[in-house]
GROMACS .gro file of C-alpha atoms in nm:
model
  209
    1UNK     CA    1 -12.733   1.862  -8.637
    2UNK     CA    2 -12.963   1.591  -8.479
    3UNK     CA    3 -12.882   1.311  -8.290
    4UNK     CA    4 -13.075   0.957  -8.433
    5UNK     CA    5 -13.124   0.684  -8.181
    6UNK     CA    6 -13.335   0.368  -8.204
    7UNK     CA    7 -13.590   0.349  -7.963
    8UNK     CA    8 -13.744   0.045  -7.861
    9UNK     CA    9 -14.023  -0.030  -7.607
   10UNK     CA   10 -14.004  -0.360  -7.483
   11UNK     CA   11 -14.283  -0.573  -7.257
   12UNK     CA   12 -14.110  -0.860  -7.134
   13UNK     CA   13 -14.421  -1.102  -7.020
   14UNK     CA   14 -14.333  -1.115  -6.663
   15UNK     CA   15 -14.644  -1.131  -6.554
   16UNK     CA   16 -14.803  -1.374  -6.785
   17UNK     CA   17 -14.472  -1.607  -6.776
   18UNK     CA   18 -14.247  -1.502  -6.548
   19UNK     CA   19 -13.970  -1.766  -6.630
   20UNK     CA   20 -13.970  -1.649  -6.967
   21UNK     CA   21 -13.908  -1.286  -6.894
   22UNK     CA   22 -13.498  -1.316  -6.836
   23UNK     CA   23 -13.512  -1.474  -7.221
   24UNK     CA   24 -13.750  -1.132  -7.338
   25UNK     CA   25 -13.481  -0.911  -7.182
   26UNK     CA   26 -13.218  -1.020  -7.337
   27UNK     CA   27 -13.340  -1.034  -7.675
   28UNK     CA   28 -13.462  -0.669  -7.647
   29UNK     CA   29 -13.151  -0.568  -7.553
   30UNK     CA   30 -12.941  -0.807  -7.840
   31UNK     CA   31 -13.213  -0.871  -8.151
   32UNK     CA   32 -13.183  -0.651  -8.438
   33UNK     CA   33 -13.495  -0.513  -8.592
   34UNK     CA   34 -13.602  -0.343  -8.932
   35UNK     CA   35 -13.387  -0.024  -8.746
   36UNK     CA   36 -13.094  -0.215  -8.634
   37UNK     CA   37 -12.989  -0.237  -8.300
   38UNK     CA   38 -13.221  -0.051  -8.027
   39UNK     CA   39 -13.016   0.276  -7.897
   40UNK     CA   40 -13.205   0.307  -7.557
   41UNK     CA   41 -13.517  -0.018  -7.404
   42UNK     CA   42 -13.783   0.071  -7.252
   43UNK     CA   43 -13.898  -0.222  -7.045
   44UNK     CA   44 -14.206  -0.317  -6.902
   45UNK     CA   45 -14.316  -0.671  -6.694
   46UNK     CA   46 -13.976  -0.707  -6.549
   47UNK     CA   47 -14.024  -0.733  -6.173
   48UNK     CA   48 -13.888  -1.070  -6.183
   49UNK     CA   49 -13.541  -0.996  -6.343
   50UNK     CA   50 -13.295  -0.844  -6.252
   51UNK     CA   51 -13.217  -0.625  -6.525
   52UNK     CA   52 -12.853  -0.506  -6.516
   53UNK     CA   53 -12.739  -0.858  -6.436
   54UNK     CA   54 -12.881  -0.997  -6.802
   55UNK     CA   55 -12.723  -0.671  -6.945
   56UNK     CA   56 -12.374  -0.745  -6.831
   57UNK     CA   57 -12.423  -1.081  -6.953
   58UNK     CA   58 -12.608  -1.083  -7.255
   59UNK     CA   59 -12.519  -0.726  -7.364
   60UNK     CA   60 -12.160  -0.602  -7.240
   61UNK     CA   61 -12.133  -0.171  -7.187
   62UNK     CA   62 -12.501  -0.168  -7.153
   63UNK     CA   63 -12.616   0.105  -6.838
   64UNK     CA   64 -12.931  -0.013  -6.679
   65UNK     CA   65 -13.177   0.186  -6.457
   66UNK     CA   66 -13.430  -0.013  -6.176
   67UNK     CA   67 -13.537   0.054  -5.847
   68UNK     CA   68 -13.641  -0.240  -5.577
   69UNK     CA   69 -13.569  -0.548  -5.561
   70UNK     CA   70 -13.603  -0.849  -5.747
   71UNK     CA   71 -13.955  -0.911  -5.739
   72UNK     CA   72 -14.109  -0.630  -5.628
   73UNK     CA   73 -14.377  -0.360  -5.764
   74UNK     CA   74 -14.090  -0.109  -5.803
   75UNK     CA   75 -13.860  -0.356  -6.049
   76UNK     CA   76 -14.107  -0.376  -6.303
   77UNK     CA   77 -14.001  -0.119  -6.500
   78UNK     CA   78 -13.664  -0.028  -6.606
   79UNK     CA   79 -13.444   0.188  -6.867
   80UNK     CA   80 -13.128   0.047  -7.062
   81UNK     CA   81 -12.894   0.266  -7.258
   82UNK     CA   82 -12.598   0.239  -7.493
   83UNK     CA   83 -12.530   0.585  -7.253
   84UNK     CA   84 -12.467   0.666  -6.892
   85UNK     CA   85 -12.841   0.758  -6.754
   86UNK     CA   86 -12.808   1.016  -6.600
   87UNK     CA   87 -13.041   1.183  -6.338
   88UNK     CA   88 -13.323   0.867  -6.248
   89UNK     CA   89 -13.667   0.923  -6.117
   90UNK     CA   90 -13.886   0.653  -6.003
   91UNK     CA   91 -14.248   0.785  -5.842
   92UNK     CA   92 -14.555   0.599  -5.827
   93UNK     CA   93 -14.759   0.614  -6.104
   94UNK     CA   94 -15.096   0.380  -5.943
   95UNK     CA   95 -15.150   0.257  -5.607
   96UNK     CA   96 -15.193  -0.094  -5.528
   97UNK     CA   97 -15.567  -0.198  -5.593
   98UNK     CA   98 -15.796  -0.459  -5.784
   99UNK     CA   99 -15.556  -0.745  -5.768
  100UNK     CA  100 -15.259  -0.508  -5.866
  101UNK     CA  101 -14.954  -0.444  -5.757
  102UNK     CA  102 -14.877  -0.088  -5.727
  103UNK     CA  103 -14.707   0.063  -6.111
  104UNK     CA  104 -14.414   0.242  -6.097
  105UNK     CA  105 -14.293   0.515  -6.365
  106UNK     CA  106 -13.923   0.571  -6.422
  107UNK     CA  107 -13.731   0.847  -6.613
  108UNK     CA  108 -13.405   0.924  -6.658
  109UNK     CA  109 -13.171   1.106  -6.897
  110UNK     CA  110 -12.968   0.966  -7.167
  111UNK     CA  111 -12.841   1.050  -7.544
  112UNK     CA  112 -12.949   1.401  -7.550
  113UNK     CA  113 -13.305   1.288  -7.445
  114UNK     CA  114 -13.511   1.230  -7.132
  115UNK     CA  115 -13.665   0.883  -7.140
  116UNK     CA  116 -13.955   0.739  -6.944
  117UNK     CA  117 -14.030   0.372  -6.926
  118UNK     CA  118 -14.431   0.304  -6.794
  119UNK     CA  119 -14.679  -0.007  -6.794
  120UNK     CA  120 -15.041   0.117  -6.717
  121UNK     CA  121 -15.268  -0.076  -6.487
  122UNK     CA  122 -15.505  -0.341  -6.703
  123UNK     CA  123 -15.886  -0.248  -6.845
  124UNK     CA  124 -16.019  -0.383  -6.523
  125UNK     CA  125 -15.941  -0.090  -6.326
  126UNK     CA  126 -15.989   0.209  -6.521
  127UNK     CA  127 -15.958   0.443  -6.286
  128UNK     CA  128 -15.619   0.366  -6.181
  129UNK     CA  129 -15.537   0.317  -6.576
  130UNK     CA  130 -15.685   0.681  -6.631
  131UNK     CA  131 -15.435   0.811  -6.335
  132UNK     CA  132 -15.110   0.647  -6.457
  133UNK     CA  133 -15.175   0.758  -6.832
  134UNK     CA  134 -15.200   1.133  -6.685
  135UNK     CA  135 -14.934   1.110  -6.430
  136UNK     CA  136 -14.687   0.938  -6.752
  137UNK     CA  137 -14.758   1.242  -6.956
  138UNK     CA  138 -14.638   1.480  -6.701
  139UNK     CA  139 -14.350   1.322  -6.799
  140UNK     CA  140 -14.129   1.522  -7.074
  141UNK     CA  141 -13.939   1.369  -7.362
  142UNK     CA  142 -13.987   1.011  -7.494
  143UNK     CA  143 -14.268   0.854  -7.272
  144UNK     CA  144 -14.287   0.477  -7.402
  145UNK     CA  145 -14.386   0.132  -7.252
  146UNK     CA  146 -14.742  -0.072  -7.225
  147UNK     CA  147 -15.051   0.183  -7.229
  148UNK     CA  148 -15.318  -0.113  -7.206
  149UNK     CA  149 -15.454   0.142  -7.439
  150UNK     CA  150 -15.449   0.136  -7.782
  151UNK     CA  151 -15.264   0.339  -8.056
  152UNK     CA  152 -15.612   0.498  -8.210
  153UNK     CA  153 -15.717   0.642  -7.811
  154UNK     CA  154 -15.346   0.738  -7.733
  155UNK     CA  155 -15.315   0.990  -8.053
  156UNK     CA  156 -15.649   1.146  -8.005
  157UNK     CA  157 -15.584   1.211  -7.647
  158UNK     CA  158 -15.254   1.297  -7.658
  159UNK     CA  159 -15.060   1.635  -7.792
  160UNK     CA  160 -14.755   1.459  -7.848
  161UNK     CA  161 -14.705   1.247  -8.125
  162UNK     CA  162 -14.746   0.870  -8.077
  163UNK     CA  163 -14.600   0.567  -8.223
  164UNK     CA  164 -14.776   0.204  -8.177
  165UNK     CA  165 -14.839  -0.075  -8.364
  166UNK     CA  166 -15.209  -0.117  -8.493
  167UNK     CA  167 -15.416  -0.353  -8.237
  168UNK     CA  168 -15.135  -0.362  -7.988
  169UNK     CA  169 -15.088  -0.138  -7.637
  170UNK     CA  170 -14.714  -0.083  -7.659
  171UNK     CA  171 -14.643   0.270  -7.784
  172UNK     CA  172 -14.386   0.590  -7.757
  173UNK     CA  173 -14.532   0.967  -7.684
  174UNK     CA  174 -14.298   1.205  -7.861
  175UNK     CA  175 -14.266   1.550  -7.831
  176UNK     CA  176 -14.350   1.660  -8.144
  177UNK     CA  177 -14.085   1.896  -8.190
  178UNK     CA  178 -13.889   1.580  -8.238
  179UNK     CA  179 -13.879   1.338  -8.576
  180UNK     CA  180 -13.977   1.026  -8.531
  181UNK     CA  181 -14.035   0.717  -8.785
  182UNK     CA  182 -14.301   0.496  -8.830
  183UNK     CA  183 -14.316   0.195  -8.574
  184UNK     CA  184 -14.235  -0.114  -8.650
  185UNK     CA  185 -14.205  -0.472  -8.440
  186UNK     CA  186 -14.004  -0.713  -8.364
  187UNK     CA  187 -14.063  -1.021  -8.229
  188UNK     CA  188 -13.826  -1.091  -7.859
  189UNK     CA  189 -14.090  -1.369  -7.792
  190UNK     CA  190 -14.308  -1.208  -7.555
  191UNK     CA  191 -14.664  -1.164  -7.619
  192UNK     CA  192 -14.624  -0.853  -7.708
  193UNK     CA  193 -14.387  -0.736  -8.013
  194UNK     CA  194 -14.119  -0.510  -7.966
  195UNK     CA  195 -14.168  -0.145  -8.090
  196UNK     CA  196 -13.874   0.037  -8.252
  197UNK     CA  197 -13.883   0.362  -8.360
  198UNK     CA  198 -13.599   0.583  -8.509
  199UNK     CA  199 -13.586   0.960  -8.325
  200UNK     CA  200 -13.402   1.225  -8.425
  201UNK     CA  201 -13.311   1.452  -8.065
  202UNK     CA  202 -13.317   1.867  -8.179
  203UNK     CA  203 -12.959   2.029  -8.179
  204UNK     CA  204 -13.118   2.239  -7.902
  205UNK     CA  205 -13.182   1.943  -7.654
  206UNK     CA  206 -12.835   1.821  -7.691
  207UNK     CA  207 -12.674   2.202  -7.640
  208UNK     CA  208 -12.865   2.137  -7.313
  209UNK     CA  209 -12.737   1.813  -7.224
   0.00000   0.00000   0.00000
């Protein structure tokens, strides 16, 4: 017996238009894609919202994982679940450098699978980019959020499998153990689609649970 949740990795445009980023949230968390309705969000740019708030609004029995405050470095990522999450982990992924604010990674545990949400510094520091992107896949389970890398680079340099959409940064590592669908988008009006994929968890990771 498998478990099959929707996964969706979400980048919510915080940084490019942070008044529009409450908007991106919620319609990750409410708009139906070629899947259906996302089991577990992955979100990425959303320093500027406070997460749990637009959940309990918007999206009613929704559990939300973020550290900091409103606004800062540590908010910008965050984890939403039709589940309890169970077990969170924020550490810091890049130091602050080049312009950027330090980039946080955060896991937690939820549906018979540990999630990790990420967003990888930009091209213009590549150093820092090439630390985050090794530090996220020390990370186990489903590893998803915005790479700044794209899907071609992330499956030859990765021994998980990887799920993106062609041209675009946002992607989910999965242990390939697991089943996983094709990606496919959906548009929550960021600059960035949505990516939802369909996982099936192993019998043996929810016996663990």
């Amino acid at each position: 017996m498998r478990r099959r949740i929707v996964v969706r990795v979400a980048n919510c445009a915080g940084v490019s238009n942070p008044r529009l980023a409450g908007f991106c949230v919620r319609m990750a968390l409410t708009t139906p894609g070629l899947r259906g309705l996302p089991d577990v969000v992955l979100l990425s740019e959303v320093s500027t919202v406070n997460v749990a708030a637009v959940a309990r609004k918007h999206a009613p029995g929704w559990h939300v994982v973020q550290r900091g405050r409103v606004g800062s470095p540590a908010a910008g990522v965050a984890i939403a679940s039709r589940a309890p999450i169970r077990s969170p982990r924020s550490l810091v992924g890049s130091v602050a450098g080049f312009g950027i604010r330090m980039r946080p990674i955060l896991s937690g545990s939820t549906l018979g699978a540990r999630v990790t949400a990420v967003h990888a510094p930009p091209a213009r520091a590549p150093l820092s980019r090439a630390r985050y992107i090794a530090r996220a896949r020390t990370r186990r389970g489903l590893v998803g959020g915005d790479w700044n890398r794209r899907p071609g680079w992330m499956r030859r340099t990765s021994t998980r499998t990887y799920r993106g959409l062609r041209g675009d940064v946002l992607g989910l590592m999965i242990p390939r153990r697991y089943r996983a669908s094709k990606a496919v988008g959906v548009d929550i009006g960021s600059d960035h689609p949505a990516v939802d994929v369909v996982v099936h968890i192993p019998a043996w990771r929810l016996r663990r649970m």
